[in-house]
């Protein structure tokens, strides 16, 4: 009598009608619920041209590049559209894009290399190599490991430190100020934190005796032949074949901003092409080996690509949770397969994503040069549906789009509100002029500008005109990676005795640190 069983075929698990015994069956954790028949992956690849074209036409994004790897080889690599609106250069498989937060997965593999080389371990405390690094709780400061910081379980608040970068602080200055942020409970709280992640990676670079960009180049990019890849913005900026950032203005995409992410390079500063990133995916899917040569110790790599922290608790008993490794999203998809993924997004105009199915030995990389609309995630989901089910299961752009478009929403409690028709008068403008101080943000200057006032922020001395709102409340329009065009921030002065003693900036007050005392 024959029974249906699951047997390993290459790197994929397939159903087959064979005599079965307990010894023939893989352990239950390896079993996928849905088989992938021979030829299914190749058939999915043949549909990518049409799928990519359809998404570009529907959204109007300027350019995109796509690569697929299968069983350690690149089987598809192609560019679509243009590198910059108004310029003739077309996107190809060697066009370099900014990866944004997809950089975290790359960084996870750089650190895995150093763990395998015994430069550090995943459990090395960060202060062992960054003795100046502190968080708000002394015990947490002493015990937070590279793994804790790179899995977002340190207790730091979501995106803590990002606005410091926006107003001009460099990496060291941002990391030093993390000690002032409030903390959630250690190792049981997940919050996505670029600079927490960066602190973990920076500790590894110091242990290796190199800056982060050089370490990444030496241990990963060069061994893999990733000649178009860098963790330095200057390298991206000088490349001729690069895709620049685009945002939507009045319904059309324009190149208005260019993100310079060196301060958080491990978390968001890699630039690369799909040809290069295909090599990286192949190495990950081949357990640290590329083209038959070992690059990363598989025992050191495994924790990075394994579920280390619950990132999305199940909202219901029937719902699958989501997990985070060390730079990788790790999930169990509807076909019962482990899925590795990550997205990247710059509100200044970049969106990227990859998805890998280790049990099938297949992965897809999608890079775009437009702000996040869900295109990379949708194409990756369409492709993995075709691989696993032979059909696209839903409208993935409609599913991802609204969630990712929300990344670009203007910030501020006054967005969309009319100014008071009969506001209370302000004090004399000269009463507000002066320097105000915050331990977290440093100095803030209120200066005269023309007939009115302006606020000047941070080391970059970004200056924004203030408009009177009501009484001692003014507004200004910040514009940065974390406050997209159209954002409105209140700037509310408070009295101390008979004079002005402080100012609270709404845009900077998410963690209760937005009040500056007059010096």
Short mmCIF file of C-alpha atoms in Angstrom, two decimals:
data_model
loop_
_atom_site.label_atom_id
_atom_site.label_comp_id
_atom_site.label_asym_id
_atom_site.label_seq_id
_atom_site.Cartn_x
_atom_site.Cartn_y
_atom_site.Cartn_z
CA UNK A 1 0.00 0.00 0.00
CA UNK A 2 1.30 3.46 -0.87
CA UNK A 3 0.72 6.65 1.08
CA UNK A 4 1.40 10.33 0.36
CA UNK A 5 4.52 11.51 2.13
CA UNK A 6 6.88 14.46 2.09
CA UNK A 7 10.43 13.97 0.84
CA UNK A 8 13.26 16.43 0.32
CA UNK A 9 14.03 17.24 -3.31
CA UNK A 10 17.02 19.59 -3.53
CA UNK A 11 16.28 22.45 -1.17
CA UNK A 12 12.49 22.11 -1.55
CA UNK A 13 10.11 19.74 0.19
CA UNK A 14 7.73 18.00 -2.21
CA UNK A 15 4.84 15.58 -1.90
CA UNK A 16 5.34 12.25 -3.64
CA UNK A 17 3.64 8.89 -3.77
CA UNK A 18 6.33 6.62 -2.34
CA UNK A 19 6.52 3.87 0.23
CA UNK A 20 6.75 5.65 3.57
CA UNK A 21 8.26 4.78 6.87
CA UNK A 22 8.97 6.91 9.91
CA UNK A 23 12.62 7.07 8.87
CA UNK A 24 11.73 8.54 5.45
CA UNK A 25 9.75 11.47 6.83
CA UNK A 26 11.39 14.77 7.71
CA UNK A 27 10.69 16.18 11.16
CA UNK A 28 7.36 18.03 11.33
CA UNK A 29 8.92 21.53 11.49
CA UNK A 30 10.30 20.99 7.96
CA UNK A 31 6.99 20.04 6.35
CA UNK A 32 5.27 22.55 4.05
CA UNK A 33 1.54 22.23 3.47
CA UNK A 34 1.64 23.01 -0.25
CA UNK A 35 3.90 21.31 -2.77
CA UNK A 36 5.73 23.22 -5.52
CA UNK A 37 5.58 21.09 -8.70
CA UNK A 38 8.47 20.92 -11.15
CA UNK A 39 8.47 23.90 -13.48
CA UNK A 40 6.29 26.11 -11.23
CA UNK A 41 9.10 28.52 -10.30
CA UNK A 42 10.23 28.88 -13.91
CA UNK A 43 6.64 29.58 -14.95
CA UNK A 44 6.35 32.29 -12.30
CA UNK A 45 9.53 33.94 -13.59
CA UNK A 46 8.09 34.18 -17.10
CA UNK A 47 5.24 36.34 -15.77
CA UNK A 48 7.45 38.94 -14.08
CA UNK A 49 7.76 41.25 -17.10
CA UNK A 50 4.00 41.65 -17.34
CA UNK A 51 3.48 41.96 -13.60
CA UNK A 52 6.16 44.64 -13.27
CA UNK A 53 4.84 46.61 -16.24
CA UNK A 54 1.29 46.51 -14.85
CA UNK A 55 2.35 47.82 -11.43
CA UNK A 56 4.38 50.62 -12.95
CA UNK A 57 1.49 51.73 -15.16
CA UNK A 58 -0.97 51.59 -12.28
CA UNK A 59 1.17 53.66 -9.90
CA UNK A 60 3.24 55.80 -12.26
CA UNK A 61 6.52 55.15 -10.45
CA UNK A 62 9.54 56.13 -12.56
CA UNK A 63 11.79 53.08 -12.25
CA UNK A 64 12.16 49.58 -10.88
CA UNK A 65 14.62 46.69 -10.99
CA UNK A 66 13.86 43.05 -10.21
CA UNK A 67 15.96 39.93 -9.66
CA UNK A 68 15.16 36.32 -8.85
CA UNK A 69 17.50 33.62 -7.59
CA UNK A 70 16.83 29.92 -7.64
CA UNK A 71 19.08 27.21 -6.22
CA UNK A 72 22.02 29.58 -5.85
CA UNK A 73 21.81 31.11 -9.35
CA UNK A 74 20.38 34.32 -10.74
CA UNK A 75 17.58 33.31 -13.11
CA UNK A 76 16.09 36.74 -13.74
CA UNK A 77 17.49 40.29 -13.51
CA UNK A 78 15.93 43.22 -15.33
CA UNK A 79 15.28 46.95 -15.11
CA UNK A 80 12.13 48.89 -15.97
CA UNK A 81 11.53 52.58 -16.52
CA UNK A 82 13.93 55.45 -15.93
CA UNK A 83 16.49 56.43 -13.31
CA UNK A 84 15.35 60.06 -13.05
CA UNK A 85 12.27 61.86 -14.30
CA UNK A 86 13.23 64.27 -17.06
CA UNK A 87 16.48 62.46 -17.90
CA UNK A 88 17.01 59.75 -20.53
CA UNK A 89 18.85 57.12 -18.50
CA UNK A 90 17.00 53.81 -18.27
CA UNK A 91 17.05 51.39 -15.34
CA UNK A 92 18.91 48.13 -15.90
CA UNK A 93 20.00 45.27 -13.68
CA UNK A 94 23.17 47.17 -12.72
CA UNK A 95 21.44 50.43 -11.77
CA UNK A 96 22.20 51.30 -8.15
CA UNK A 97 19.32 52.10 -5.80
CA UNK A 98 19.27 53.15 -2.17
CA UNK A 99 18.04 50.12 -0.21
CA UNK A 100 16.67 52.05 2.82
CA UNK A 101 15.75 49.65 5.65
CA UNK A 102 16.42 46.58 3.53
CA UNK A 103 19.99 47.50 4.61
CA UNK A 104 19.23 45.87 7.97
CA UNK A 105 19.19 42.39 6.48
CA UNK A 106 22.49 43.09 4.74
CA UNK A 107 23.91 44.34 8.04
CA UNK A 108 22.68 41.19 9.77
CA UNK A 109 24.83 39.12 7.42
CA UNK A 110 27.87 41.38 7.98
CA UNK A 111 27.55 40.83 11.72
CA UNK A 112 26.97 37.11 11.20
CA UNK A 113 30.33 37.00 9.41
CA UNK A 114 32.02 38.58 12.41
CA UNK A 115 30.25 36.19 14.77
CA UNK A 116 31.56 33.31 12.68
CA UNK A 117 35.04 34.85 12.77
CA UNK A 118 34.71 35.09 16.59
CA UNK A 119 35.25 38.85 16.58
CA UNK A 120 32.06 39.06 18.65
CA UNK A 121 29.15 36.83 19.56
CA UNK A 122 25.50 37.71 19.17
CA UNK A 123 25.36 37.89 22.97
CA UNK A 124 28.27 40.33 23.36
CA UNK A 125 27.14 43.35 25.42
CA UNK A 126 27.24 46.51 23.31
CA UNK A 127 29.08 48.47 26.03
CA UNK A 128 31.96 46.00 25.80
CA UNK A 129 32.97 47.80 22.59
CA UNK A 130 31.04 51.09 23.02
CA UNK A 131 31.83 51.89 26.68
CA UNK A 132 30.15 55.30 26.32
CA UNK A 133 26.82 53.80 25.18
CA UNK A 134 23.98 54.12 27.69
CA UNK A 135 20.23 53.67 27.81
CA UNK A 136 17.92 55.20 30.41
CA UNK A 137 18.13 52.16 32.70
CA UNK A 138 21.63 51.35 33.95
CA UNK A 139 21.01 47.59 34.20
CA UNK A 140 19.73 47.51 30.62
CA UNK A 141 22.77 49.54 29.53
CA UNK A 142 25.08 46.94 31.02
CA UNK A 143 23.24 43.91 29.65
CA UNK A 144 21.91 44.95 26.22
CA UNK A 145 23.62 42.76 23.64
CA UNK A 146 24.23 43.05 19.92
CA UNK A 147 21.33 40.63 19.49
CA UNK A 148 19.02 42.77 21.65
CA UNK A 149 19.70 45.91 19.65
CA UNK A 150 19.50 44.21 16.24
CA UNK A 151 16.20 42.47 17.04
CA UNK A 152 14.56 45.69 18.30
CA UNK A 153 13.95 44.34 21.82
CA UNK A 154 16.02 46.84 23.83
CA UNK A 155 12.94 48.77 24.96
CA UNK A 156 13.79 51.89 22.95
CA UNK A 157 10.72 53.60 21.46
CA UNK A 158 9.72 53.18 17.83
CA UNK A 159 12.14 55.07 15.54
CA UNK A 160 13.84 56.62 18.55
CA UNK A 161 16.59 59.01 17.47
CA UNK A 162 15.45 59.44 13.87
CA UNK A 163 14.47 63.11 14.24
CA UNK A 164 17.90 63.87 15.72
CA UNK A 165 19.35 62.72 12.41
CA UNK A 166 16.81 64.88 10.55
CA UNK A 167 18.03 68.04 12.28
CA UNK A 168 21.69 67.33 11.68
CA UNK A 169 23.18 65.17 14.43
CA UNK A 170 25.78 62.61 13.36
CA UNK A 171 25.83 58.94 14.34
CA UNK A 172 27.82 59.27 17.56
CA UNK A 173 25.74 62.22 18.77
CA UNK A 174 22.47 60.37 18.12
CA UNK A 175 23.67 57.19 19.84
CA UNK A 176 24.83 59.17 22.88
CA UNK A 177 21.39 60.77 23.23
CA UNK A 178 19.50 57.47 23.20
CA UNK A 179 20.13 57.39 26.97
CA UNK A 180 17.47 60.10 27.38
CA UNK A 181 14.66 58.20 25.66
CA UNK A 182 12.01 56.39 27.73
CA UNK A 183 12.25 52.59 27.76
CA UNK A 184 9.64 49.87 27.58
CA UNK A 185 10.37 46.55 29.39
CA UNK A 186 13.63 44.98 28.20
CA UNK A 187 13.54 41.92 25.91
CA UNK A 188 9.75 41.62 25.94
CA UNK A 189 8.95 44.83 24.03
CA UNK A 190 9.39 45.15 20.27
CA UNK A 191 9.80 48.57 18.67
CA UNK A 192 11.48 49.16 15.32
CA UNK A 193 14.45 51.42 16.01
CA UNK A 194 16.98 52.43 13.38
CA UNK A 195 19.54 53.83 15.80
CA UNK A 196 19.21 51.02 18.30
CA UNK A 197 20.00 48.65 15.44
CA UNK A 198 22.86 50.93 14.39
CA UNK A 199 24.33 50.82 17.89
CA UNK A 200 24.56 47.03 17.74
CA UNK A 201 26.27 47.12 14.37
CA UNK A 202 28.60 49.93 15.42
CA UNK A 203 29.82 47.82 18.34
CA UNK A 204 30.79 45.09 15.87
CA UNK A 205 32.67 47.54 13.66
CA UNK A 206 34.66 48.83 16.65
CA UNK A 207 35.44 45.25 17.70
CA UNK A 208 36.72 44.58 14.17
CA UNK A 209 38.85 47.74 14.21
CA UNK A 210 37.18 49.24 11.12
CA UNK A 211 34.46 51.73 10.28
CA UNK A 212 31.14 50.10 9.40
CA UNK A 213 31.29 50.80 5.66
CA UNK A 214 34.79 49.36 5.33
CA UNK A 215 33.91 46.29 7.38
CA UNK A 216 30.87 45.63 5.17
CA UNK A 217 32.97 45.97 2.06
CA UNK A 218 35.78 43.73 3.31
CA UNK A 219 33.74 40.82 4.69
CA UNK A 220 30.71 40.80 2.39
CA UNK A 221 30.67 42.99 -0.71
CA UNK A 222 34.13 42.10 -1.99
CA UNK A 223 33.91 38.32 -1.33
CA UNK A 224 30.54 38.19 -3.10
CA UNK A 225 31.71 40.32 -6.03
CA UNK A 226 29.16 43.03 -5.20
CA UNK A 227 31.09 45.72 -7.06
CA UNK A 228 28.19 48.20 -7.19
CA UNK A 229 27.36 47.99 -3.47
CA UNK A 230 28.40 50.37 -0.70
CA UNK A 231 27.41 51.53 2.78
CA UNK A 232 28.65 55.08 2.06
CA UNK A 233 26.39 57.72 0.55
CA UNK A 234 29.38 59.31 -1.24
CA UNK A 235 29.87 56.11 -3.26
CA UNK A 236 26.22 56.08 -4.29
CA UNK A 237 26.27 59.77 -5.11
CA UNK A 238 29.17 59.52 -7.55
CA UNK A 239 27.85 56.54 -9.54
CA UNK A 240 26.72 57.35 -13.06
CA UNK A 241 24.20 54.48 -13.22
CA UNK A 242 22.08 55.33 -10.18
CA UNK A 243 18.36 55.78 -9.56
CA UNK A 244 17.56 58.96 -7.62
CA UNK A 245 14.71 59.53 -5.18
CA UNK A 246 11.26 60.68 -6.31
CA UNK A 247 8.25 62.01 -4.42
CA UNK A 248 4.78 62.78 -5.71
CA UNK A 249 3.95 66.47 -6.19
CA UNK A 250 0.55 67.45 -7.60
CA UNK A 251 0.03 63.92 -8.90
CA UNK A 252 3.39 63.54 -10.65
CA UNK A 253 6.71 62.09 -9.51
CA UNK A 254 9.61 64.54 -9.21
CA UNK A 255 13.19 64.35 -7.96
CA UNK A 256 12.93 66.85 -5.09
CA UNK A 257 15.04 65.31 -2.30
CA UNK A 258 17.96 62.92 -2.01
CA UNK A 259 18.31 60.98 1.25
CA UNK A 260 21.78 60.99 2.86
CA UNK A 261 21.57 58.16 5.44
CA UNK A 262 25.18 57.73 6.60
CA UNK A 263 24.30 58.40 10.26
CA UNK A 264 22.23 55.20 10.30
CA UNK A 265 24.20 53.35 7.61
CA UNK A 266 23.81 49.83 9.08
CA UNK A 267 20.05 50.36 9.33
CA UNK A 268 19.38 52.25 6.12
CA UNK A 269 22.51 53.29 4.25
CA UNK A 270 23.30 50.52 1.75
CA UNK A 271 23.07 51.19 -1.99
CA UNK A 272 23.18 48.34 -4.50
CA UNK A 273 21.90 46.89 -7.77
CA UNK A 274 19.65 43.88 -8.25
CA UNK A 275 22.52 41.99 -9.86
CA UNK A 276 24.57 42.48 -6.69
CA UNK A 277 21.66 41.78 -4.35
CA UNK A 278 20.91 38.55 -6.21
CA UNK A 279 24.39 37.35 -5.19
CA UNK A 280 23.60 38.25 -1.60
CA UNK A 281 20.24 36.41 -1.69
CA UNK A 282 21.90 33.35 -3.18
CA UNK A 283 24.43 33.34 -0.35
CA UNK A 284 21.72 33.59 2.31
CA UNK A 285 19.66 30.82 0.70
CA UNK A 286 22.75 28.61 0.43
CA UNK A 287 23.47 28.86 4.19
CA UNK A 288 26.35 31.30 3.86
CA UNK A 289 27.93 29.80 0.72
CA UNK A 290 28.19 31.46 -2.68
CA UNK A 291 29.30 29.76 -5.88
CA UNK A 292 30.57 26.84 -3.82
CA UNK A 293 32.74 29.02 -1.56
CA UNK A 294 32.02 29.63 2.14
CA UNK A 295 31.37 33.28 3.00
CA UNK A 296 29.62 33.12 6.40
CA UNK A 297 29.67 30.35 8.99
CA UNK A 298 26.17 28.80 8.73
CA UNK A 299 25.95 28.42 12.51
CA UNK A 300 26.57 32.15 12.90
CA UNK A 301 24.11 33.04 10.11
CA UNK A 302 21.23 30.92 11.40
CA UNK A 303 20.27 33.18 14.35
CA UNK A 304 20.04 36.20 12.04
CA UNK A 305 17.49 34.48 9.80
CA UNK A 306 15.58 32.78 12.62
CA UNK A 307 12.65 34.01 14.71
CA UNK A 308 14.25 35.78 17.68
CA UNK A 309 11.53 38.26 18.74
CA UNK A 310 7.77 38.47 18.26
CA UNK A 311 7.30 41.59 16.15
CA UNK A 312 3.58 41.18 15.40
CA UNK A 313 1.63 39.36 18.12
CA UNK A 314 -1.36 37.39 16.88
CA UNK A 315 -4.47 39.60 17.00
CA UNK A 316 -6.61 36.44 17.24
CA UNK A 317 -6.01 32.77 17.98
CA UNK A 318 -6.41 31.92 14.28
CA UNK A 319 -3.87 34.53 13.14
CA UNK A 320 -0.20 33.80 12.56
CA UNK A 321 2.29 35.96 14.49
CA UNK A 322 5.23 37.73 12.86
CA UNK A 323 8.82 37.53 14.06
CA UNK A 324 12.11 39.37 13.68
CA UNK A 325 15.57 37.89 13.54
CA UNK A 326 18.66 40.07 13.40
CA UNK A 327 17.77 42.25 10.42
CA UNK A 328 15.23 39.85 8.87
CA UNK A 329 11.46 39.53 9.13
CA UNK A 330 10.71 35.84 9.69
CA UNK A 331 7.21 34.48 9.19
CA UNK A 332 5.20 31.37 8.36
CA UNK A 333 3.28 32.07 5.18
CA UNK A 334 -0.10 30.65 4.09
CA UNK A 335 1.58 27.70 2.37
CA UNK A 336 3.20 26.68 5.64
CA UNK A 337 6.69 27.76 4.56
CA UNK A 338 9.18 29.84 6.48
CA UNK A 339 9.50 33.16 4.68
CA UNK A 340 12.31 35.69 5.06
CA UNK A 341 11.63 39.27 4.03
CA UNK A 342 12.25 42.92 4.62
CA UNK A 343 11.03 46.20 3.16
CA UNK A 344 12.76 49.54 2.93
CA UNK A 345 11.26 52.99 2.49
CA UNK A 346 12.45 56.57 2.34
CA UNK A 347 9.72 59.19 2.39
CA UNK A 348 12.16 61.23 0.31
CA UNK A 349 11.59 58.74 -2.49
CA UNK A 350 12.70 55.11 -2.33
CA UNK A 351 10.94 51.78 -1.74
CA UNK A 352 12.44 48.29 -1.74
CA UNK A 353 11.60 44.74 -0.68
CA UNK A 354 12.77 41.15 -0.86
CA UNK A 355 11.11 37.83 -0.09
CA UNK A 356 12.88 34.48 0.22
CA UNK A 357 11.46 30.97 0.58
CA UNK A 358 14.38 28.92 1.95
CA UNK A 359 12.58 25.58 1.58
CA UNK A 360 12.16 26.27 -2.14
CA UNK A 361 15.60 27.84 -2.64
CA UNK A 362 14.02 30.88 -4.28
CA UNK A 363 14.04 34.62 -3.60
CA UNK A 364 12.95 37.84 -5.28
CA UNK A 365 14.44 41.34 -4.91
CA UNK A 366 12.54 44.48 -5.97
CA UNK A 367 14.06 47.99 -5.90
CA UNK A 368 12.25 51.22 -6.86
CA UNK A 369 13.05 54.93 -6.96
CA UNK A 370 9.72 56.31 -5.71
CA UNK A 371 8.26 56.82 -2.27
CA UNK A 372 6.46 53.84 -0.73
CA UNK A 373 3.22 52.89 -2.46
CA UNK A 374 3.45 49.11 -1.89
CA UNK A 375 4.86 48.27 -5.32
CA UNK A 376 7.91 46.20 -4.22
CA UNK A 377 5.88 44.29 -1.64
CA UNK A 378 3.05 43.66 -4.10
CA UNK A 379 5.33 42.31 -6.83
CA UNK A 380 7.14 40.05 -4.36
CA UNK A 381 3.81 38.74 -3.05
CA UNK A 382 2.46 38.14 -6.57
CA UNK A 383 5.59 36.20 -7.47
CA UNK A 384 5.57 34.05 -4.33
CA UNK A 385 1.86 33.33 -4.85
CA UNK A 386 2.63 32.08 -8.36
CA UNK A 387 5.51 29.97 -7.04
CA UNK A 388 3.44 28.32 -4.32
CA UNK A 389 -0.12 28.29 -5.65
CA UNK A 390 0.19 28.79 -9.40
CA UNK A 391 -2.09 31.83 -9.23
CA UNK A 392 -2.15 35.26 -7.62
CA UNK A 393 -4.35 34.96 -4.56
CA UNK A 394 -5.41 38.60 -4.08
CA UNK A 395 -4.85 42.20 -5.15
CA UNK A 396 -1.63 42.73 -3.24
CA UNK A 397 -1.20 46.38 -4.24
CA UNK A 398 -4.61 47.13 -2.73
CA UNK A 399 -3.54 45.28 0.42
CA UNK A 400 -0.12 46.89 0.88
CA UNK A 401 -0.71 50.31 -0.66
CA UNK A 402 -2.83 52.00 2.03
CA UNK A 403 -0.52 50.79 4.80
CA UNK A 404 2.62 52.08 3.11
CA UNK A 405 1.07 55.28 1.81
CA UNK A 406 0.40 56.10 5.47
CA UNK A 407 4.18 56.38 5.91
CA UNK A 408 3.97 59.59 3.89
CA UNK A 409 1.08 61.25 5.68
CA UNK A 410 1.74 64.79 6.93
CA UNK A 411 2.25 65.06 10.68
CA UNK A 412 0.68 67.43 13.18
CA UNK A 413 -2.56 67.94 15.06
CA UNK A 414 -3.40 71.01 12.96
CA UNK A 415 -3.12 69.40 9.52
CA UNK A 416 -6.31 70.23 7.63
CA UNK A 417 -7.53 72.76 10.19
CA UNK A 418 -8.36 76.41 9.54
CA UNK A 419 -6.56 79.16 11.39
CA UNK A 420 -8.62 80.82 14.15
CA UNK A 421 -10.66 83.69 12.72
CA UNK A 422 -10.25 85.79 15.86
CA UNK A 423 -7.02 84.62 17.57
CA UNK A 424 -5.81 85.97 20.89
CA UNK A 425 -2.94 88.38 20.33
CA UNK A 426 0.69 87.33 20.69
CA UNK A 427 3.17 89.06 22.95
CA UNK A 428 5.75 91.41 21.47
CA UNK A 429 7.82 89.41 19.01
CA UNK A 430 11.00 90.49 20.80
CA UNK A 431 9.74 88.72 23.94
CA UNK A 432 10.04 85.37 22.19
CA UNK A 433 13.46 85.86 20.64
CA UNK A 434 16.28 83.92 22.29
CA UNK A 435 17.98 80.58 22.73
CA UNK A 436 16.16 77.63 24.31
CA UNK A 437 17.73 74.34 25.35
CA UNK A 438 16.85 70.64 25.56
CA UNK A 439 19.29 67.99 26.77
CA UNK A 440 18.02 65.71 24.00
CA UNK A 441 17.78 68.10 21.05
CA UNK A 442 20.35 70.70 22.09
CA UNK A 443 19.79 74.40 21.40
CA UNK A 444 16.87 75.92 19.54
CA UNK A 445 16.91 79.56 18.47
CA UNK A 446 13.95 81.84 17.94
CA UNK A 447 15.10 84.63 15.65
CA UNK A 448 13.60 87.61 13.85
CA UNK A 449 12.96 86.92 10.18
CA UNK A 450 11.62 89.75 8.08
CA UNK A 451 8.51 91.06 9.81
CA UNK A 452 8.05 87.91 11.84
CA UNK A 453 9.83 85.07 13.66
CA UNK A 454 11.59 81.88 12.67
CA UNK A 455 12.69 78.77 14.54
CA UNK A 456 16.20 77.40 13.96
CA UNK A 457 16.81 73.75 14.82
CA UNK A 458 19.81 71.53 15.47
CA UNK A 459 23.40 71.36 14.21
CA UNK A 460 22.14 71.78 10.64
CA UNK A 461 20.57 75.09 11.71
CA UNK A 462 17.43 74.34 9.71
CA UNK A 463 15.26 77.44 9.78
CA UNK A 464 11.47 77.53 9.45
CA UNK A 465 9.25 80.61 9.42
CA UNK A 466 6.78 80.84 12.31
CA UNK A 467 3.17 81.86 11.69
CA UNK A 468 0.98 83.10 14.52
CA UNK A 469 -1.87 80.75 15.45
CA UNK A 470 -3.42 81.86 18.72
CA UNK A 471 -2.00 83.66 21.75
CA UNK A 472 1.46 82.27 22.44
CA UNK A 473 1.01 79.46 19.91
CA UNK A 474 2.71 79.60 16.50
CA UNK A 475 3.09 77.08 13.69
CA UNK A 476 5.76 76.09 11.19
CA UNK A 477 6.02 73.50 8.43
CA UNK A 478 8.86 71.03 9.00
CA UNK A 479 10.11 69.09 6.00
CA UNK A 480 12.28 66.02 6.53
CA UNK A 481 12.38 62.24 6.24
CA UNK A 482 10.13 62.00 9.32
CA UNK A 483 7.87 64.97 8.56
CA UNK A 484 6.79 64.90 4.93
CA UNK A 485 5.67 67.96 2.98
CA UNK A 486 2.41 69.31 4.35
CA UNK A 487 3.27 68.60 7.99
CA UNK A 488 2.41 71.33 10.50
CA UNK A 489 4.03 71.67 13.91
CA UNK A 490 2.75 73.76 16.78
CA UNK A 491 5.37 75.84 18.59
CA UNK A 492 3.82 76.84 21.89
CA UNK A 493 5.55 79.30 24.20
CA UNK A 494 4.91 79.18 27.94
CA UNK A 495 5.38 81.94 30.45
CA UNK A 496 7.61 81.86 33.50
CA UNK A 497 6.94 84.76 35.84
CA UNK A 498 6.50 87.81 33.67
CA UNK A 499 8.47 86.50 30.70
CA UNK A 500 8.66 83.62 28.24
CA UNK A 501 10.37 80.62 29.88
CA UNK A 502 10.02 77.71 27.49
CA UNK A 503 8.79 76.51 24.11
CA UNK A 504 7.25 73.13 23.22
CA UNK A 505 7.66 71.89 19.64
CA UNK A 506 4.92 69.40 18.73
CA UNK A 507 6.98 67.87 15.92
CA UNK A 508 9.70 66.94 18.43
CA UNK A 509 7.48 65.89 21.34
CA UNK A 510 6.52 62.31 20.48
CA UNK A 511 8.49 60.94 23.44
CA UNK A 512 7.79 63.88 25.75
CA UNK A 513 11.15 65.53 25.06
CA UNK A 514 9.99 68.43 22.92
CA UNK A 515 10.07 71.20 25.55
CA UNK A 516 13.05 73.60 25.47
CA UNK A 517 13.85 75.82 28.46
CA UNK A 518 15.01 79.37 27.85
CA UNK A 519 18.71 79.85 28.51
#
